[in-house]
Amino acid sequence: MIATSSPRSLWLAGVFLGALTVAAAAQQASPSPLPPGSPLIGQPDNEAASKLRPQVAPPLATSADKLPIAKLKVPQGFNIEVYASGLNNAREMALGDKGTVFVGTRLVDKVYAIVNKDGKREVKVLASGLYRPNGVAFHNGTLYIAELSQVSKIDNVEDHLDDPPKPTVIYDKLPKDEAHGWKFIAIGPDNKLYVPVGQPGNNVLHDDAHGQIRRMDLDGKNDEVYALGVRNSVGFDWNPENKQMYFTDNGRDWLSEDVPNDELNRITKKGEDFGAPYCYQGNIPDPEFGWGHSCSEFVAPVGLMGPHAAALGMRFYTGNMFPKSYRNAIIVARHGSWNRTNKFGGDVVVVHLDKDGKVKDIEPLVTGFLQDNKYVGRPDDVMLMKDGSILISDDWNGAVYRVSYGKSKVAAQ
Amino acid sequence: MHKTSIIAAFALALLASSVNAETVAERAVTCFACHGEHGTSETENTPSLGGQQAAYALIQLFMFREKLRTFDPMNEITKSFSDDDLKAFSDFIATLPKPQVPTEASDAARMQKALAIINANHCNSCHKPDFSGSDNVPRLANQREDYLTKTLREYKDNTRHGYDGTMADVMGSVTSEQIPDLAYYISRVK
């Protein structure tokens, strides 16, 4: 239909066509009111639902003296402190061999480096002008950076912290969708780079290029799909005992307040399908796409991480500082819900596995990011330090915290 | 004088003035040169600022400073802004009077047609039925029609990157042909 203004004589025709369009739109309104691919598919028409929308981190990093550190609670014997501040939108973290902490971002264009210089900790901008560089991974001296639709690297990065070269692109065969386009990356025990490609929307029947985790050689070659049916994974690591890959996957929105849960999954062999968008949390067929499918067709999660919890960065704890019960448990940052009236998550939890590698129990490690149903911070990723302490990134405040156990309360400067 | 050079001159004037202890209201005179007296724009493709949500304005000013959103005059003006400047200006913008509802009658059929598109895409879910927005979601009500059309097009082809990807995402299911109707409605909404 022509949308430009029409001569007066066509006015009546315009009314007629307009009425037809309204009628057509009204027909589409039931049962699926939204065009395919819309992020709002499934949003019910009621007041409670209309109040919910994605929570976006404020643009300015919180100054060190205003961070909510006093509100953050850790179990008896643990300590939490500010490790670094002023890193706008701090997301995934990676540790260099020489102790540099690299930090990616999603809403700004930078990768930061927290460096130890002359006995003092300092935050530097390592790279800027990148597009949603959420993912960082470090391996054999090289830093890998995942932007929205490409992966690049900086070799010998710790020798060039003062004069970093521009990252060299190694892989760009990635979709450019904004929805779930930001990436967590890691290098597996097989020396391959793992790169997730989320579903391009809340709940969509994705094509062959989406809804998966890929792996490739460290030069970006020989890429292959490693796992399927992945809605949006923003965290994975390998079990130190048997090298199996575990990943968090965020469940869909708008199905209900309490389900589906986010998933913790385990990959036992290449090509396994984890269900999205046909089946969520292992036992809920999707009301739209589940028809003609059964959840039994897919690999069920090894554990559930809570409704809309946004379980993101996760790492196995292989350090020696924390009590023995933490050894080889998974530490998970739950960014916290938006698609739920009473917010859930906004904490860092410890997931203990049983003998079969399934979730035995989940207990809190850091709480307090959620106060009176509002975020005062949001944990995004966790990372193990050489001394056995862990770092937690907070993209809401643009800060990194350190959690230690025992008397060594403060990190060596 | 050519328009760009006027803008550049004002940008320079503002840069110079930011070192002095002027109030935000005094410094904002520069903004009004393009964005209109008291923030209601009469300049082509240039948005009205009045009544804008402070949190949204802060994000945009931050993005201009960081060059995450590119428009030379705004990048230049905000280049030397401190975080406190960004906050002061965004708070100030929110206090300016909202743009007025146009007085001339709107085409009822076209308004109806646009409303169907709005309902189908749930624009009013975040932007509110009266398009007043809230927090980081901008007020759009009675914004300039040409600016709305331009912006929706830029979000659709992702040449304007949002702070997050929500608008690129939402515009995926809106057709290019529907954009002028959306702009027509939003600029006239009561």
XYZ file of C-alpha atoms in Angstrom:
603
model
C 0.000 0.000 0.000
C 1.247 3.467 -0.904
C 2.071 5.425 2.189
C 2.748 8.862 0.743
C 0.029 11.514 0.985
C -2.575 11.270 -1.727
C -4.643 13.842 -3.598
C -7.982 14.775 -2.063
C -9.906 12.738 -4.641
C -8.280 9.581 -3.357
C -9.220 10.299 0.238
C -12.195 7.956 0.273
C -10.177 5.183 -1.302
C -7.574 5.774 1.406
C -10.170 5.315 4.116
C -11.341 2.133 2.461
C -7.839 0.663 2.145
C -6.995 1.815 5.657
C -10.019 -0.002 7.006
C -8.980 -3.150 5.156
C -5.507 -2.932 6.667
C -6.943 -2.539 10.150
C -9.159 -5.558 9.555
C -6.190 -7.560 8.287
C -4.120 -6.583 11.301
C -6.973 -7.512 13.624
C -7.184 -10.937 11.995
C -3.477 -11.457 12.492
C -3.902 -10.465 16.117
C -5.159 -13.918 16.934
C -3.676 -16.301 17.792
C -0.193 -14.871 17.068
C -0.410 -11.074 17.260
C 3.215 -10.418 16.422
C 5.145 -10.658 13.183
C 7.579 -13.582 13.048
C 10.861 -12.884 14.773
C 9.550 -10.185 17.075
C 11.235 -10.226 20.487
C 7.856 -9.635 22.071
C 6.291 -12.855 20.838
C 4.408 -14.442 23.677
C 3.981 -11.282 25.724
C 0.513 -11.530 27.220
C -1.795 -8.545 27.150
C -2.040 -7.695 30.828
C -0.802 -5.041 33.188
C 1.780 -7.135 35.035
C 3.417 -8.216 31.782
C 3.332 -4.696 30.384
C 5.533 -3.552 33.267
C 8.366 -5.911 32.299
C 11.103 -5.016 29.890
C 14.818 -5.753 29.576
C 16.903 -4.002 32.207
C 19.669 -2.008 30.605
C 22.833 -1.150 32.487
C 23.384 2.582 33.094
C 26.006 4.034 30.749
C 28.376 5.513 33.312
C 30.544 3.301 35.496
C 29.925 3.788 39.209
C 32.773 5.514 41.007
C 34.737 3.286 43.405
C 33.362 4.973 46.524
C 29.749 4.459 45.414
C 29.948 0.736 44.583
C 27.453 -1.431 46.524
C 30.223 -3.492 48.118
C 28.739 -3.120 51.631
C 25.500 -4.710 50.406
C 27.193 -7.793 48.930
C 27.074 -10.819 51.226
C 29.396 -13.837 51.205
C 29.360 -16.961 53.428
C 31.238 -17.092 56.736
C 34.997 -17.067 56.189
C 34.834 -15.462 52.733
C 35.729 -11.866 51.885
C 34.634 -9.625 49.043
C 36.417 -6.459 47.920
C 36.525 -4.139 44.925
C 39.279 -5.308 42.560
C 38.852 -2.634 39.887
C 36.324 0.049 38.948
C 35.673 2.364 36.016
C 35.327 -0.413 33.420
C 32.055 0.594 31.769
C 29.814 -2.420 31.247
C 32.410 -5.043 32.341
C 31.416 -8.456 30.945
C 33.500 -11.574 30.193
C 36.937 -11.833 31.803
C 40.109 -13.701 30.831
C 43.388 -14.070 32.708
C 46.766 -13.584 31.021
C 49.838 -15.659 31.901
C 51.464 -12.601 33.433
C 48.468 -11.736 35.569
C 46.692 -9.235 33.296
C 42.907 -9.426 33.567
C 41.176 -8.761 30.238
C 37.565 -7.588 30.313
C 35.112 -7.430 27.406
C 32.028 -5.211 27.134
C 28.650 -5.423 25.439
C 27.202 -1.904 25.400
C 30.397 0.025 24.777
C 33.149 -0.564 22.213
C 36.066 -1.433 24.468
C 38.178 -4.253 25.804
C 39.934 -3.338 29.034
C 43.088 -4.646 30.624
C 43.569 -4.537 34.384
C 47.319 -4.434 34.749
C 49.673 -4.525 37.700
C 52.213 -1.799 37.228
C 54.875 -0.829 39.766
C 52.882 -2.571 42.460
C 49.687 -0.740 41.565
C 46.560 -1.918 39.801
C 45.526 0.137 36.786
C 42.715 -0.087 34.225
C 43.713 0.508 30.604
C 41.717 0.538 27.397
C 43.324 -2.230 25.346
C 41.113 -1.891 22.276
C 38.253 0.385 21.263
C 36.020 0.944 18.250
C 34.852 -2.678 18.466
C 31.230 -3.737 18.066
C 29.795 -5.375 21.194
C 33.080 -7.050 22.163
C 31.552 -9.153 24.928
C 33.841 -12.176 24.667
C 37.499 -12.524 25.653
C 39.680 -15.625 25.985
C 43.405 -16.007 26.563
C 45.585 -18.874 25.341
C 49.360 -19.227 24.915
C 50.014 -15.502 24.982
C 47.193 -14.600 22.600
C 44.018 -12.715 23.466
C 40.900 -13.678 21.488
C 38.097 -11.117 21.248
C 34.553 -11.938 20.143
C 32.526 -9.057 18.741
C 28.917 -9.399 17.613
C 29.800 -10.990 14.277
C 33.529 -11.662 14.228
C 36.377 -13.038 16.300
C 39.811 -11.432 16.320
C 43.080 -11.873 18.183
C 46.096 -10.008 19.518
C 49.253 -12.145 19.724
C 51.704 -11.701 22.617
C 49.221 -9.261 24.060
C 50.897 -8.918 27.455
C 54.071 -7.647 25.781
C 52.078 -4.885 24.088
C 49.853 -3.499 26.814
C 51.201 0.012 26.250
C 51.170 -0.177 22.461
C 48.511 -2.742 21.555
C 48.138 -3.425 17.825
C 44.672 -3.533 16.273
C 43.128 -6.996 16.686
C 43.455 -9.257 13.615
C 40.217 -10.864 12.460
C 40.383 -14.668 12.364
C 36.713 -15.569 11.857
C 33.787 -13.615 10.458
C 31.344 -16.251 9.237
C 28.832 -15.175 11.863
C 25.313 -13.733 11.625
C 24.874 -10.046 12.409
C 21.698 -10.253 14.480
C 21.549 -8.002 17.504
C 19.344 -10.392 19.455
C 21.597 -12.775 21.387
C 24.423 -11.703 19.107
C 26.937 -10.904 21.868
C 29.256 -13.789 22.651
C 31.039 -15.587 25.458
C 34.046 -17.489 24.132
C 36.538 -19.969 25.555
C 39.279 -22.325 24.431
C 38.678 -25.978 25.217
C 41.062 -28.709 26.361
C 41.179 -29.761 22.688
C 42.828 -26.380 21.893
C 39.800 -25.311 19.901
C 37.967 -22.010 20.144
C 34.292 -22.337 21.098
C 31.891 -19.685 19.797
C 28.137 -19.687 20.489
C 25.541 -18.313 18.079
C 22.260 -17.695 19.886
C 18.732 -17.795 18.548
C 18.030 -14.457 16.834
C 15.100 -13.570 19.078
C 13.128 -14.676 22.083
C 11.602 -17.765 20.542
C 12.207 -18.359 16.863
C 12.521 -21.328 14.557
C 16.110 -20.536 13.712
C 18.024 -21.473 10.581
C 21.180 -23.586 10.363
C 23.433 -20.662 11.278
C 21.849 -19.999 14.683
C 20.989 -21.691 17.958
C 24.280 -23.539 18.346
C 27.795 -23.647 19.718
C 30.543 -23.859 17.113
C 34.172 -24.797 17.535
C 37.145 -24.096 15.326
C 40.924 -24.127 15.194
C 42.662 -21.180 16.803
C 43.164 -19.567 13.401
C 39.413 -19.678 12.733
C 39.673 -22.568 10.282
C 37.854 -25.927 10.305
C 34.759 -24.549 11.987
C 32.005 -26.991 12.807
C 28.790 -27.071 14.787
C 29.464 -28.733 18.112
C 26.080 -28.423 19.855
C 22.555 -27.681 18.604
C 19.298 -26.449 20.110
C 21.075 -23.771 22.131
C 18.922 -20.694 22.720
C 21.508 -18.307 24.167
C 24.562 -19.562 25.976
C 26.719 -16.916 27.629
C 28.968 -19.189 29.665
C 30.785 -22.502 29.448
C 33.737 -24.425 30.816
C 35.111 -27.950 30.888
C 34.878 -30.355 33.792
C 38.488 -30.764 34.988
C 37.823 -34.423 35.871
C 36.538 -35.744 32.536
C 36.891 -32.792 30.128
C 33.156 -32.701 29.389
C 31.875 -29.298 28.357
C 29.185 -27.688 30.520
C 27.256 -24.628 29.407
C 24.555 -22.354 30.741
C 21.608 -21.654 28.459
C 18.960 -19.006 29.037
C 15.332 -20.103 28.755
C 12.753 -18.253 26.691
C 10.754 -15.247 27.882
C 7.010 -14.773 28.256
C 6.055 -18.393 28.788
C 5.242 -17.733 32.441
C 6.665 -16.170 35.584
C 8.078 -19.444 36.902
C 9.042 -21.543 33.886
C 11.063 -22.292 31.957
C 14.195 -22.400 34.075
C 17.552 -21.566 32.619
C 19.498 -24.727 31.883
C 22.860 -26.098 32.884
C 23.819 -28.525 30.131
C 26.563 -31.057 29.565
C 27.869 -32.074 26.158
C 29.049 -35.672 25.995
C 29.543 -35.814 22.233
C 29.558 -33.568 19.194
C 26.191 -32.912 17.571
C 23.920 -33.221 20.588
C 20.716 -31.164 20.448
C 19.542 -29.363 23.581
C 16.023 -28.630 22.432
C 15.535 -24.916 21.683
C 13.107 -23.817 20.374
C 11.128 -27.080 20.587
C 11.663 -28.001 24.203
C 12.802 -26.012 27.233
C 14.321 -27.151 30.541
C 14.101 -30.755 29.317
C 10.412 -31.205 29.973
C 8.387 -28.259 28.647
C 7.406 -28.546 24.994
C 7.236 -25.036 23.566
C 3.548 -24.085 23.155
C 4.215 -22.914 19.595
C 7.103 -24.968 18.209
C 6.759 -28.059 20.397
C 3.903 -29.485 18.312
C 5.058 -32.608 16.513
C 8.039 -32.976 18.839
C 8.721 -34.628 22.140
C 11.203 -33.470 24.767
C 12.606 -37.006 24.688
C 14.167 -36.199 21.294
C 16.613 -33.839 22.983
C 19.360 -33.979 25.583
C 17.924 -32.897 28.932
C 19.819 -30.429 31.123
C 21.879 -31.739 34.057
C 20.354 -29.052 36.221
C 17.977 -26.096 36.338
C 19.286 -22.636 37.166
C 16.058 -20.810 38.022
C 13.321 -18.974 36.101
C 14.585 -16.145 33.880
C 17.694 -16.166 36.112
C 20.069 -15.298 33.265
C 22.733 -17.789 34.287
C 25.723 -16.424 32.362
C 29.463 -16.806 33.009
C 30.479 -20.060 34.695
C 33.786 -21.743 35.614
C 34.778 -24.869 37.453
C 36.576 -24.004 40.662
C 39.992 -25.654 40.473
C 41.750 -23.375 42.937
C 43.137 -24.253 46.362
C 42.032 -21.258 48.409
C 38.333 -22.076 49.008
C 37.243 -24.933 51.315
C 37.516 -28.466 49.897
C 33.785 -28.692 49.154
C 34.225 -26.056 46.440
C 36.800 -28.100 44.569
C 35.575 -28.834 41.016
C 32.189 -27.290 41.756
C 30.875 -24.794 39.173
C 30.664 -21.145 40.082
C 27.938 -19.404 38.071
C 27.070 -15.715 37.719
C 23.305 -15.266 37.528
C 22.792 -11.856 35.970
C 19.196 -11.771 37.202
C 15.786 -11.759 35.574
C 13.886 -9.041 33.782
C 10.971 -11.135 32.527
C 9.525 -11.786 35.986
C 7.503 -9.614 38.392
C 9.598 -10.631 41.406
C 13.144 -10.581 40.147
C 15.159 -13.772 40.497
C 18.931 -14.265 40.473
C 21.319 -11.361 40.620
C 23.808 -13.492 42.529
C 26.775 -15.799 42.205
C 26.088 -19.423 43.089
C 28.060 -22.608 43.583
C 26.733 -25.665 41.766
C 27.819 -29.016 43.205
C 27.688 -32.014 40.873
C 26.961 -35.606 41.874
C 28.917 -38.679 40.791
C 26.995 -38.760 37.499
C 27.937 -35.189 36.691
C 24.416 -33.873 37.356
C 23.482 -31.033 39.646
C 23.314 -32.121 43.277
C 22.659 -28.746 44.856
C 23.073 -25.020 44.339
C 24.131 -22.685 47.116
C 24.742 -18.934 47.169
C 28.253 -17.508 47.137
C 27.569 -13.786 46.643
C 24.140 -12.231 47.162
C 22.877 -8.677 47.591
C 22.946 -7.438 44.001
C 19.148 -7.433 44.198
C 17.651 -5.072 46.785
C 13.897 -4.503 47.122
C 13.338 -5.982 43.656
C 15.840 -3.555 42.106
C 19.379 -4.201 40.924
C 22.210 -2.377 42.644
C 24.607 -4.433 40.523
C 24.504 -7.405 38.172
C 27.120 -10.166 38.076
C 28.049 -11.220 34.571
C 31.078 -13.486 34.717
C 33.345 -15.258 37.192
C 37.029 -16.034 36.772
C 39.579 -17.967 38.777
C 42.791 -16.206 39.822
C 46.105 -17.999 40.329
C 45.916 -17.634 44.107
C 42.552 -19.408 44.159
C 40.443 -16.308 44.694
C 37.785 -15.484 42.094
C 36.887 -12.290 40.276
C 33.314 -11.299 39.466
C 32.440 -8.747 36.786
C 29.470 -6.423 37.297
C 28.251 -4.795 34.087
C 25.680 -2.629 35.896
C 28.378 -0.730 37.804
C 31.344 -1.317 35.512
C 33.352 -2.975 38.260
C 35.218 -6.164 39.134
C 35.094 -7.679 42.633
C 37.374 -10.249 44.222
C 36.168 -13.023 46.503
C 38.756 -14.672 48.730
C 38.641 -17.088 51.634
C 40.452 -16.904 54.945
C 42.701 -14.219 56.312
C 44.132 -12.821 53.079
C 41.408 -10.238 52.897
C 42.914 -7.919 50.321
C 44.449 -8.782 46.946
C 48.157 -8.110 46.522
C 48.384 -4.725 44.844
C 26.820 30.960 6.572
C 26.661 27.280 5.677
C 24.739 25.136 8.150
C 27.675 22.902 9.038
C 29.879 25.849 9.783
C 27.195 27.324 12.019
C 27.079 24.060 13.907
C 30.853 23.953 14.107
C 30.920 27.528 15.392
C 28.435 26.680 18.117
C 30.367 23.538 18.956
C 33.481 25.636 19.427
C 31.577 28.177 21.472
C 30.309 25.423 23.728
C 33.736 23.864 24.107
C 35.077 27.249 25.110
C 32.224 27.873 27.508
C 32.497 24.508 29.250
C 35.664 25.606 30.993
C 33.842 28.525 32.576
C 31.559 28.157 35.532
C 28.391 28.746 33.559
C 25.134 27.128 34.535
C 23.777 24.319 32.418
C 20.907 26.571 31.346
C 23.419 29.106 30.037
C 25.455 26.478 28.258
C 22.300 24.975 26.735
C 21.790 28.064 24.568
C 24.116 26.306 22.137
C 21.822 23.263 22.055
C 18.802 25.433 21.290
C 20.482 26.795 18.149
C 19.631 23.521 16.418
C 17.186 21.854 18.791
C 14.930 24.910 18.979
C 14.038 27.412 21.622
C 13.411 25.546 24.891
C 14.102 22.285 23.121
C 11.305 22.149 20.530
C 13.114 21.703 17.255
C 12.285 23.587 14.078
C 15.299 22.178 12.266
C 14.906 19.458 9.663
C 15.821 15.953 10.894
C 16.824 17.317 14.280
C 14.966 16.058 17.326
C 13.067 18.038 19.897
C 14.606 17.480 23.319
C 11.899 18.784 25.652
C 10.504 16.381 28.233
C 12.890 13.643 27.180
C 13.489 10.900 29.755
C 16.677 11.827 31.613
C 18.028 8.259 31.626
C 17.579 8.014 27.860
C 19.145 11.439 27.275
C 22.116 10.408 29.405
C 22.631 7.277 27.315
C 22.542 9.306 24.079
C 24.930 11.978 25.347
C 27.259 9.242 26.592
C 27.075 7.517 23.199
C 27.882 10.782 21.415
C 30.874 11.353 23.685
C 32.132 7.804 23.172
C 31.340 7.945 19.435
C 29.087 4.933 19.813
C 26.528 7.118 18.024
C 28.059 9.172 15.252
C 26.913 12.654 14.300
C 29.848 15.026 13.958
C 28.412 18.142 15.643
C 27.204 16.161 18.655
C 30.433 14.143 18.872
C 32.356 17.418 18.835
C 30.170 19.129 21.430
C 30.280 16.262 23.924
C 33.942 15.388 23.398
C 35.147 17.249 26.464
C 32.106 16.554 28.671
C 32.789 15.002 32.055
C 30.450 12.349 33.448
C 28.925 15.087 35.610
C 28.348 17.266 32.520
C 26.510 14.403 30.846
C 24.301 13.986 33.894
C 23.668 17.731 34.275
C 22.620 18.108 30.638
C 20.397 15.039 30.608
C 18.653 16.162 33.797
C 18.222 19.635 32.314
C 16.774 18.300 29.041
C 14.142 16.385 31.007
C 12.938 19.654 32.592
C 12.354 21.414 29.253
C 8.732 21.659 28.083
C 7.410 18.755 26.032
C 6.808 19.393 22.336
C 3.210 20.445 21.666
C 0.513 18.286 20.099
C 0.013 19.672 16.561
C -3.100 21.811 16.315
C -4.183 20.795 12.815
C -6.468 17.777 12.521
C -4.812 14.488 11.644
C -5.958 12.026 9.015
C -8.119 9.677 11.089
C -7.801 6.754 8.684
C -4.029 7.015 8.626
C -3.927 7.278 12.420
C -6.055 4.114 12.636
C -3.823 2.292 10.208
C -0.707 3.290 12.140
C -2.277 2.293 15.435
C -2.837 -1.210 14.074
C 0.885 -1.421 13.227
C 1.763 -0.091 16.684
C -0.461 -2.640 18.393
C 0.844 -5.483 16.257
C 4.434 -4.637 17.167
C 3.756 -3.700 20.802
C 5.584 -0.349 20.433
C 3.350 0.904 23.230
C 4.585 -1.808 25.580
C 7.889 -0.053 26.313
C 7.129 3.435 24.964
C 3.717 3.532 26.720
C 0.377 4.065 24.917
C 0.898 7.857 25.045
C 4.532 7.450 23.880
C 5.853 9.243 26.953
C 8.457 6.485 27.496
C 10.061 5.852 30.856
C 13.599 5.689 32.193
C 15.899 4.480 29.378
C 12.993 4.202 26.926
C 12.611 7.562 25.181
C 9.615 9.873 24.996
C 8.568 9.916 21.345
C 5.234 11.721 21.574
C 5.064 14.738 19.223
C 8.644 14.302 18.119
C 9.368 15.703 14.641
C 7.909 13.426 11.986
C 10.975 13.639 9.700
C 13.286 12.751 12.568
C 11.116 9.775 13.566
C 11.093 8.477 9.989
C 14.839 8.892 9.681
C 15.529 7.223 13.015
C 13.226 4.262 12.439
C 14.887 3.685 9.068
C 18.330 3.841 10.665
C 17.311 1.372 13.355
C 15.836 -0.939 10.759
C 19.010 -1.149 8.672
C 21.137 -0.951 11.866
C 23.059 2.087 10.613
C 22.140 3.675 13.915
C 23.279 1.305 16.626
C 21.162 1.429 19.715
C 22.755 1.275 23.134
C 21.465 -2.272 23.201
C 19.998 -4.104 20.235
C 16.331 -3.820 21.150
C 15.275 -1.393 18.410
C 17.161 -3.233 15.661
C 15.477 -6.351 16.915
C 11.984 -4.836 17.059
C 12.303 -3.162 13.663
C 13.083 -6.497 12.043
C 9.362 -7.189 11.828
C 8.321 -3.662 10.749
C 8.375 -3.075 6.978
C 9.949 0.004 5.375
C 6.501 0.910 4.027
C 5.076 1.012 7.557
C 7.678 3.464 8.873
C 6.107 6.710 7.502
C 2.776 5.751 9.066
C 4.391 5.098 12.427
C 6.144 8.469 12.276
C 2.888 10.145 11.230
C 1.060 8.729 14.235
C 3.749 9.256 16.859
C 4.353 12.870 15.840
C 0.624 13.535 16.250
C -0.319 11.340 19.196
C -2.458 13.014 21.856
